[in-house]
Amino acid sequence: MLSFKEIRRGLFYSFLFALPLLPLILTVISLDYTAYNNSSDTFLYLDIAKNILAGRGPVVSFNVYQYWTGIFYPATVFIHTGFSYILALMYSLSPSITSLILFNFIIVFLNLWLIFLIAKRLYKDETLAVWVALIIAASVSVEITSLRLLTEQASLLVALFAAYIFISDD
């Protein structure tokens, strides 16, 4: 069971890890997503998700390079569809692109915690682990992948979780 001191420290670290994300979250809340969500992959993932919800399955209804209306073709040729199934589930619960992007920040936050835990296990230094997580939280790669519906953060979550499981406490 966690002690009060450990819980308090965990809450403090949570605050620290969330701090660099606040300007990005404010961007999502205050601006229309078209102002910062400028990745063609984002719209492919979302298009596949909407087609899944419409009962068409994992198909793409537009081509990034040339638009053809009314044509549906398998998405797996161009892009893997796992992330689109997650988006479809989230979109069915809250049909808003802004809410999907805000959900992405939950994944980013979990990644920062896993980075902290992995660094703490590897280096046996909690202060160093906090700094590693904070530096990554403030990086441009977090900014790019958290403001857009891209697979990077979800893929990183799986990879970090696997690394955490397999890195020994010893």
mmCIF file of C-alpha atoms in Angstrom:
data_model
loop_
_atom_site.group_PDB
_atom_site.id
_atom_site.type_symbol
_atom_site.label_atom_id
_atom_site.label_comp_id
_atom_site.label_asym_id
_atom_site.label_seq_id
_atom_site.Cartn_x
_atom_site.Cartn_y
_atom_site.Cartn_z
ATOM 1 C CA MET A 1 0.000 0.000 0.000
ATOM 2 C CA LEU A 2 1.244 3.464 -0.844
ATOM 3 C CA SER A 3 2.075 5.834 1.964
ATOM 4 C CA PHE A 4 0.730 9.378 2.117
ATOM 5 C CA LYS A 5 4.219 10.671 1.268
ATOM 6 C CA GLU A 6 4.387 8.506 -1.884
ATOM 7 C CA ILE A 7 0.923 9.598 -2.987
ATOM 8 C CA ARG A 8 1.819 13.251 -2.419
ATOM 9 C CA ARG A 9 5.052 12.830 -4.390
ATOM 10 C CA GLY A 10 3.138 11.099 -7.213
ATOM 11 C CA LEU A 11 0.669 13.977 -7.385
ATOM 12 C CA PHE A 12 3.501 16.488 -7.438
ATOM 13 C CA TYR A 13 5.220 14.618 -10.288
ATOM 14 C CA SER A 14 1.910 14.454 -12.144
ATOM 15 C CA PHE A 15 1.656 18.228 -11.846
ATOM 16 C CA LEU A 16 5.242 18.638 -13.083
ATOM 17 C CA PHE A 17 4.676 16.321 -16.071
ATOM 18 C CA ALA A 18 1.434 18.109 -16.986
ATOM 19 C CA LEU A 19 2.961 21.595 -16.762
ATOM 20 C CA PRO A 20 4.803 21.546 -20.143
ATOM 21 C CA LEU A 21 1.622 20.203 -21.771
ATOM 22 C CA LEU A 22 -0.612 23.060 -20.585
ATOM 23 C CA PRO A 23 0.208 25.494 -23.450
ATOM 24 C CA LEU A 24 -0.563 22.709 -25.927
ATOM 25 C CA ILE A 25 -3.840 21.851 -24.192
ATOM 26 C CA LEU A 26 -4.799 25.547 -24.190
ATOM 27 C CA THR A 27 -4.058 25.621 -27.921
ATOM 28 C CA VAL A 28 -6.478 22.738 -28.467
ATOM 29 C CA ILE A 29 -9.177 24.351 -26.326
ATOM 30 C CA SER A 30 -8.871 27.861 -27.748
ATOM 31 C CA LEU A 31 -8.197 27.315 -31.474
ATOM 32 C CA ASP A 32 -10.034 25.456 -34.200
ATOM 33 C CA TYR A 33 -8.209 22.187 -34.895
ATOM 34 C CA THR A 34 -7.507 23.228 -38.491
ATOM 35 C CA ALA A 35 -5.077 25.854 -37.142
ATOM 36 C CA TYR A 36 -2.634 23.277 -35.773
ATOM 37 C CA ASN A 37 -3.748 19.848 -36.977
ATOM 38 C CA ASN A 38 -2.119 19.924 -40.387
ATOM 39 C CA SER A 39 -1.111 16.325 -41.040
ATOM 40 C CA SER A 40 -2.603 14.401 -43.948
ATOM 41 C CA ASP A 41 -2.196 11.218 -41.886
ATOM 42 C CA THR A 42 -4.553 12.663 -39.268
ATOM 43 C CA PHE A 43 -7.319 12.949 -41.811
ATOM 44 C CA LEU A 44 -6.633 9.459 -43.162
ATOM 45 C CA TYR A 45 -6.946 7.933 -39.672
ATOM 46 C CA LEU A 46 -10.112 9.914 -39.012
ATOM 47 C CA ASP A 47 -11.587 9.009 -42.417
ATOM 48 C CA ILE A 48 -10.972 5.314 -41.743
ATOM 49 C CA ALA A 49 -12.533 5.690 -38.269
ATOM 50 C CA LYS A 50 -15.644 7.350 -39.713
ATOM 51 C CA ASN A 51 -15.946 4.596 -42.344
ATOM 52 C CA ILE A 52 -15.656 1.963 -39.599
ATOM 53 C CA LEU A 53 -18.478 3.676 -37.683
ATOM 54 C CA ALA A 54 -20.557 3.865 -40.895
ATOM 55 C CA GLY A 55 -20.258 0.083 -41.257
ATOM 56 C CA ARG A 56 -17.979 0.152 -44.312
ATOM 57 C CA GLY A 57 -15.010 -1.311 -42.455
ATOM 58 C CA PRO A 58 -11.390 -0.102 -42.599
ATOM 59 C CA VAL A 59 -11.549 1.711 -45.909
ATOM 60 C CA VAL A 60 -10.342 5.095 -47.092
ATOM 61 C CA SER A 61 -12.759 7.324 -48.976
ATOM 62 C CA PHE A 62 -10.243 9.879 -50.166
ATOM 63 C CA ASN A 63 -6.720 9.896 -51.508
ATOM 64 C CA VAL A 64 -4.296 12.331 -49.943
ATOM 65 C CA TYR A 65 -2.853 13.346 -53.301
ATOM 66 C CA GLN A 66 -5.975 13.394 -55.445
ATOM 67 C CA TYR A 67 -9.576 13.511 -54.281
ATOM 68 C CA TRP A 68 -12.040 11.030 -55.769
ATOM 69 C CA THR A 69 -15.543 11.191 -54.325
ATOM 70 C CA GLY A 70 -17.584 8.084 -53.668
ATOM 71 C CA ILE A 71 -14.716 5.627 -54.072
ATOM 72 C CA PHE A 72 -13.796 3.401 -51.141
ATOM 73 C CA TYR A 73 -10.677 1.262 -51.166
ATOM 74 C CA PRO A 74 -8.933 -0.821 -48.502
ATOM 75 C CA ALA A 75 -6.932 1.274 -46.088
ATOM 76 C CA THR A 76 -4.392 -1.399 -45.214
ATOM 77 C CA VAL A 77 -2.500 -0.824 -48.442
ATOM 78 C CA PHE A 78 -1.615 2.690 -47.305
ATOM 79 C CA ILE A 79 -1.854 2.797 -43.547
ATOM 80 C CA HIS A 80 -2.400 0.390 -40.645
ATOM 81 C CA THR A 81 -5.860 0.585 -39.172
ATOM 82 C CA GLY A 82 -5.421 -0.215 -35.460
ATOM 83 C CA PHE A 83 -5.295 3.436 -34.456
ATOM 84 C CA SER A 84 -8.429 4.119 -36.524
ATOM 85 C CA TYR A 85 -10.330 1.498 -34.516
ATOM 86 C CA ILE A 86 -9.331 3.336 -31.315
ATOM 87 C CA LEU A 87 -10.396 6.636 -32.896
ATOM 88 C CA ALA A 88 -13.703 5.071 -33.993
ATOM 89 C CA LEU A 89 -14.395 3.968 -30.428
ATOM 90 C CA MET A 90 -13.484 7.383 -29.008
ATOM 91 C CA TYR A 91 -15.407 9.218 -31.768
ATOM 92 C CA SER A 92 -18.519 7.142 -31.024
ATOM 93 C CA LEU A 93 -18.308 8.294 -27.392
ATOM 94 C CA SER A 94 -17.569 11.937 -28.225
ATOM 95 C CA PRO A 95 -17.927 12.933 -31.891
ATOM 96 C CA SER A 96 -15.520 15.855 -31.770
ATOM 97 C CA ILE A 97 -12.031 16.084 -33.207
ATOM 98 C CA THR A 98 -11.056 18.367 -30.335
ATOM 99 C CA SER A 99 -12.023 15.699 -27.790
ATOM 100 C CA LEU A 100 -10.004 13.102 -29.725
ATOM 101 C CA ILE A 101 -6.957 15.368 -29.606
ATOM 102 C CA LEU A 102 -7.473 15.988 -25.876
ATOM 103 C CA PHE A 103 -7.654 12.198 -25.390
ATOM 104 C CA ASN A 104 -4.244 12.061 -27.074
ATOM 105 C CA PHE A 105 -2.874 14.087 -24.137
ATOM 106 C CA ILE A 106 -3.885 11.296 -21.757
ATOM 107 C CA ILE A 107 -1.673 8.969 -23.779
ATOM 108 C CA VAL A 108 1.161 11.535 -23.724
ATOM 109 C CA PHE A 109 0.800 11.872 -19.943
ATOM 110 C CA LEU A 110 0.952 8.086 -19.494
ATOM 111 C CA ASN A 111 4.053 8.011 -21.709
ATOM 112 C CA LEU A 112 5.748 10.612 -19.527
ATOM 113 C CA TRP A 113 5.032 8.537 -16.436
ATOM 114 C CA LEU A 114 6.427 5.427 -18.122
ATOM 115 C CA ILE A 115 9.537 7.342 -19.200
ATOM 116 C CA PHE A 116 9.982 8.469 -15.592
ATOM 117 C CA LEU A 117 9.518 4.922 -14.256
ATOM 118 C CA ILE A 118 11.911 3.410 -16.810
ATOM 119 C CA ALA A 119 14.582 6.051 -16.158
ATOM 120 C CA LYS A 120 14.174 5.539 -12.417
ATOM 121 C CA ARG A 121 14.658 1.777 -12.826
ATOM 122 C CA LEU A 122 17.634 2.170 -15.126
ATOM 123 C CA TYR A 123 19.526 4.886 -13.266
ATOM 124 C CA LYS A 124 18.233 4.424 -9.699
ATOM 125 C CA ASP A 125 17.953 8.209 -9.446
ATOM 126 C CA GLU A 126 14.503 9.737 -9.022
ATOM 127 C CA THR A 127 15.622 13.324 -9.639
ATOM 128 C CA LEU A 128 17.293 12.340 -12.899
ATOM 129 C CA ALA A 129 14.163 10.410 -13.938
ATOM 130 C CA VAL A 130 11.985 13.482 -13.318
ATOM 131 C CA TRP A 131 14.311 15.623 -15.441
ATOM 132 C CA VAL A 132 14.309 13.071 -18.261
ATOM 133 C CA ALA A 133 10.491 13.055 -18.329
ATOM 134 C CA LEU A 134 10.321 16.861 -18.167
ATOM 135 C CA ILE A 135 12.825 17.352 -20.979
ATOM 136 C CA ILE A 136 10.886 14.957 -23.185
ATOM 137 C CA ALA A 137 7.579 16.621 -22.198
ATOM 138 C CA ALA A 138 8.961 19.952 -23.397
ATOM 139 C CA SER A 139 10.314 18.554 -26.671
ATOM 140 C CA VAL A 140 9.029 19.518 -30.082
ATOM 141 C CA SER A 141 8.295 15.875 -30.870
ATOM 142 C CA VAL A 142 5.710 15.794 -28.079
ATOM 143 C CA GLU A 143 4.223 19.005 -29.441
ATOM 144 C CA ILE A 144 3.994 17.642 -32.982
ATOM 145 C CA THR A 145 2.553 14.257 -32.034
ATOM 146 C CA SER A 146 0.144 15.447 -29.352
ATOM 147 C CA LEU A 147 -1.572 18.175 -31.376
ATOM 148 C CA ARG A 148 -2.340 15.796 -34.242
ATOM 149 C CA LEU A 149 -4.151 12.480 -34.386
ATOM 150 C CA LEU A 150 -1.079 10.416 -35.176
ATOM 151 C CA THR A 151 -0.083 6.908 -34.114
ATOM 152 C CA GLU A 152 3.247 7.869 -32.559
ATOM 153 C CA GLN A 153 2.060 8.468 -28.999
ATOM 154 C CA ALA A 154 -0.110 5.327 -28.898
ATOM 155 C CA SER A 155 2.718 3.235 -30.379
ATOM 156 C CA LEU A 156 5.154 4.733 -27.896
ATOM 157 C CA LEU A 157 2.806 3.816 -25.041
ATOM 158 C CA VAL A 158 2.877 0.155 -26.070
ATOM 159 C CA ALA A 159 6.672 0.171 -26.531
ATOM 160 C CA LEU A 160 7.325 1.940 -23.221
ATOM 161 C CA PHE A 161 4.991 -0.395 -21.364
ATOM 162 C CA ALA A 162 6.807 -3.394 -22.849
ATOM 163 C CA ALA A 163 10.182 -1.889 -21.900
ATOM 164 C CA TYR A 164 8.971 -1.176 -18.365
ATOM 165 C CA ILE A 165 7.797 -4.762 -17.925
ATOM 166 C CA PHE A 166 11.085 -6.218 -19.130
ATOM 167 C CA ILE A 167 13.498 -3.881 -17.350
ATOM 168 C CA SER A 168 14.412 -5.483 -14.058
ATOM 169 C CA ASP A 169 14.246 -3.711 -10.708
ATOM 170 C CA ASP A 170 17.715 -5.061 -9.894
#
